[in-house]
Amino acid sequence: MKMAWKEMKKNKARFLILGSIVFLISFLTFIISGLANGLSQDNAALIKDLPDGQFYLNKDADQNYTFSRIDHVIQTELLNEHPDAVAFSMQMGFLHDEAEKQQSVAFVTATDSKWFPKVNKGEVILDRSLEDEGMKIGDHLTNPQFSGHLTVKGFVDQKKFSHAPVAFIHKEDFQEMYRVDEMQLVFLPEADSSQEYTGLESFSNSEFLNTIASYKAEQMSLNMIVWFLVVISGLLFAIFFYMMNVQKLGLYGILKAIGMKTSSLFNMMWTQMVVITAIALTLATALSQIFNRLAPSGMPFHLPLNTTIFLSVIFLLIGFIGATVSGIQIKKVQPLQAIQQGEM
Amino acid sequence: MSIFTLNQVRKTFTHGEVSEEILKGISLSLKEGKVTALVGASGSGKSTLLTIAAGLQPASNGQIQFDGKNLSGMNAEQVRKIRAKEFGFVFQFAHLVPFLTVEEQLMLMLDVSESTLTKQDQKRKVTEMLEFVEMNHRKKAYPASLSGGEKQRVAIARALIHQPKMLFADEPTASLDSKKSKDVMKLIRDLTKDLNLTTLMVTHDEEMLAYVDQIVKMSDGTLVV
Ligand SMILES: Nc1ncnc2c1ncn2[C@@H]1O[C@H](COP(=O)(O)OP(=O)(O)OP(=O)(O)O)[C@@H](O)[C@H]1O
Ligand SMILES: [Mg+2]
C-alpha cells in the first residue's frame, strides 16, 4: 500500500531506528545460533556426522558410554546381521609429539566400516586441527600408557569429540592403553528404536548426544539464549508499534471518520512491519553468512543458511504477532475522539 | 422530499449512574444546494447533533433519512460506506495526514471512496479541485508548511473531491482570522451551489451567517424556532 510507504519515506529516522534494532537483534541471534551450532559440531562432530540410526549401549552402563561394555557374542551377532554396522569405543587422553608437547585428544577405535577411517596397528589418523598444531604425517607420537609409538598416517576433516580432536587408533593399541577388551558402543545405521537386543539399551542419534552431559548443558543454555532473543524481538516489535500507534491514534480516528476501513489501517501497519523486518533480516543474513565464511578456523562457528532462513521466518512471524497485538488500539479508536482532540 | 431529514432524534449520555439527555427530540430537514447553519450557546448540543447526522456516532433514538435510506437502521460497515462515498467532512482543524502532500491527501480520499476513475482522470480531478480552492500551486507541499487558512482550504478540497452529496462542517472557520474565515465561508457557499451539495455546518461566528441560506438555533438540546 502506498500510504505505508509514504509514511516511511517521510519519517525515515523513526523507521530506521526500528530497522536497526531488528537488524542488531536478529544478527546477534544468528551469531549465537552459529556459535551453538559450531560448539555442538566441536563437541560431537564425530557422532553428528553419522547417518540416522540407533546407538546401543550396555544396559548396566546407566546411559554412560564410558561404562559400557558390549559382549563379544552380541557384537559379532549384530555386526554379522548388519553389514553397515560398526562397534566402537571412545576415551579422552593425551598424545605427546616429538618435542614432548602434550595434546589432548579423543581416542577412537572401531571395527572396519565405512563410517570411520581404517587404521593399522601402530598408526594413528588425526583430526585436521592437529596439523595446525604442527603435527605432520610420519611424526612419531607417544602416550604414557602406551609402550611403543604411534606413527601419524594422515588427517581427516572435522572429526571432533568433547571439544577435542579425534585420534583414530587400532583396536589393539586402544586395548593396551585402556585395558579393556570390549567395545563400548554399536551403531546400526538406518535402524529404528523397534530393534531391541537383550542386555542393550538403544538410543537415537539425538538421544545418544544428550547422554553426553556436557553436550546437553551447553546446547541447552545456547538454545535458551537464541529463543530468548527471538522473544525479545517480538516484544520489541509490539512495543515499538504500540508507541507509534499511540502517536497516530488521532490520525487513525480522522481516517476512520472520512470512511477508511480498519483493515486498511492494519494493512498499512503490516506492510511497514514486513518491509522493515525483511530488509533487516536480509542484511543480518548476508552479514552472518559472510561471518560464517570469515570466522577464524579456531572459532567454533557453524551457521548453515537453512538455520538462518528458519530463524528469519520465526522473526517475521513474531514481528507480525507483536505488531498485530499492539494494533488492537487501532480497532478501538473512535473517529469522534480525534476530531474533538484538536490539531495533531 | 428533502434529501436529508432528522426525525425526533434523541441522544443520552450515561456516566455510571447519571444519564443526561443532550438532544431532546430534534426534527430538521436540509435543502439540496443550500447551506444550513447550526448556532447556539456552547454546550447546547450542536456538535453532538452534527456528528450524529454525519454518522460519526449513533443516536439513542429517532430516525435519520438520507437519500431515501434510513441511516439510523444501518450497521457500522454500512454507515462507513456512506461516509466514504456520500459524505464530506470539514472540522475546526484541518486534520490532514502529516506525511502526505496536498495532492496525495486528495488522492487518498478518492482511494477511500473507491473511485472508479483511472489514475489519470483522478489526477486531473485533483488538479481541478485544487485550482478551485486556489491551492494547486502548493500541491507538492506537506501540511506542516501550510498556513491555517491554506490547510483548511485543502481540507475542504479533500472533503469534496469524491463528489459527496452531503458536506458536514463543525466550526470550519474557528481557527482562522476574520478575513480568511470569510474566504472559507464563500468557498463553502460557492461549492454548495456549484456541486449541488447539501451542507450542514456549526458556527459561533455571527459574521459567517451572511453566507448561509438557513439558520437553525439550538438551545439546551432543542431547536428554537
Ligand atoms: N461523549 C460524551 N459523553 C458525555 N457527554 C458529552 C459527550 N459529548 C458531548 N457531551 C455533552 O453534551 C453537551 C453538548 O455538547 P456539544 O459538544 O454537542 O456542544 P456544542 O453545542 O457543540 O458546544 P460548543 O459550542 O462548545 O462546541 C455538553 O454538555 C457535553 O459535555
Ligand atoms: Mg461543538
Coordinates of C-alpha atoms in Angstrom, one line a residue, chain B residues 13 27 33 63 69-70 73 76-77 99 105 121 129-131 135 144 149 165 173 177 180-181 190 203 212 214:
Chain B
F13 CA -25.0 10.1 27.5
S27 CA -36.5 17.2 13.8
G33 CA -28.0 23.1 -2.8
Q63 CA -34.7 8.4 12.5
K69 CA -32.1 5.4 3.1
N70 CA -32.6 5.0 6.9
G73 CA -31.1 1.4 11.0
A76 CA -21.3 0.3 11.3
E77 CA -19.9 -1.0 8.0
F99 CA 3.1 12.5 5.8
Q105 CA -4.4 13.9 0.5
D121 CA -8.6 11.1 -14.5
M129 CA -10.3 20.7 -7.3
L130 CA -7.1 22.3 -6.1
E131 CA -7.4 25.1 -8.6
M135 CA -4.1 25.6 -3.7
A144 CA 3.4 21.3 8.1
G149 CA -6.2 29.0 6.0
K165 CA -23.9 14.6 -1.7
T173 CA -13.6 28.9 10.5
D177 CA -8.9 35.1 11.3
K180 CA -9.6 34.0 6.0
S181 CA -12.9 32.9 7.7
D190 CA -20.0 28.6 -3.8
T203 CA -20.6 28.2 13.7
V212 CA -25.7 30.7 4.7
Q214 CA -30.9 28.7 6.5

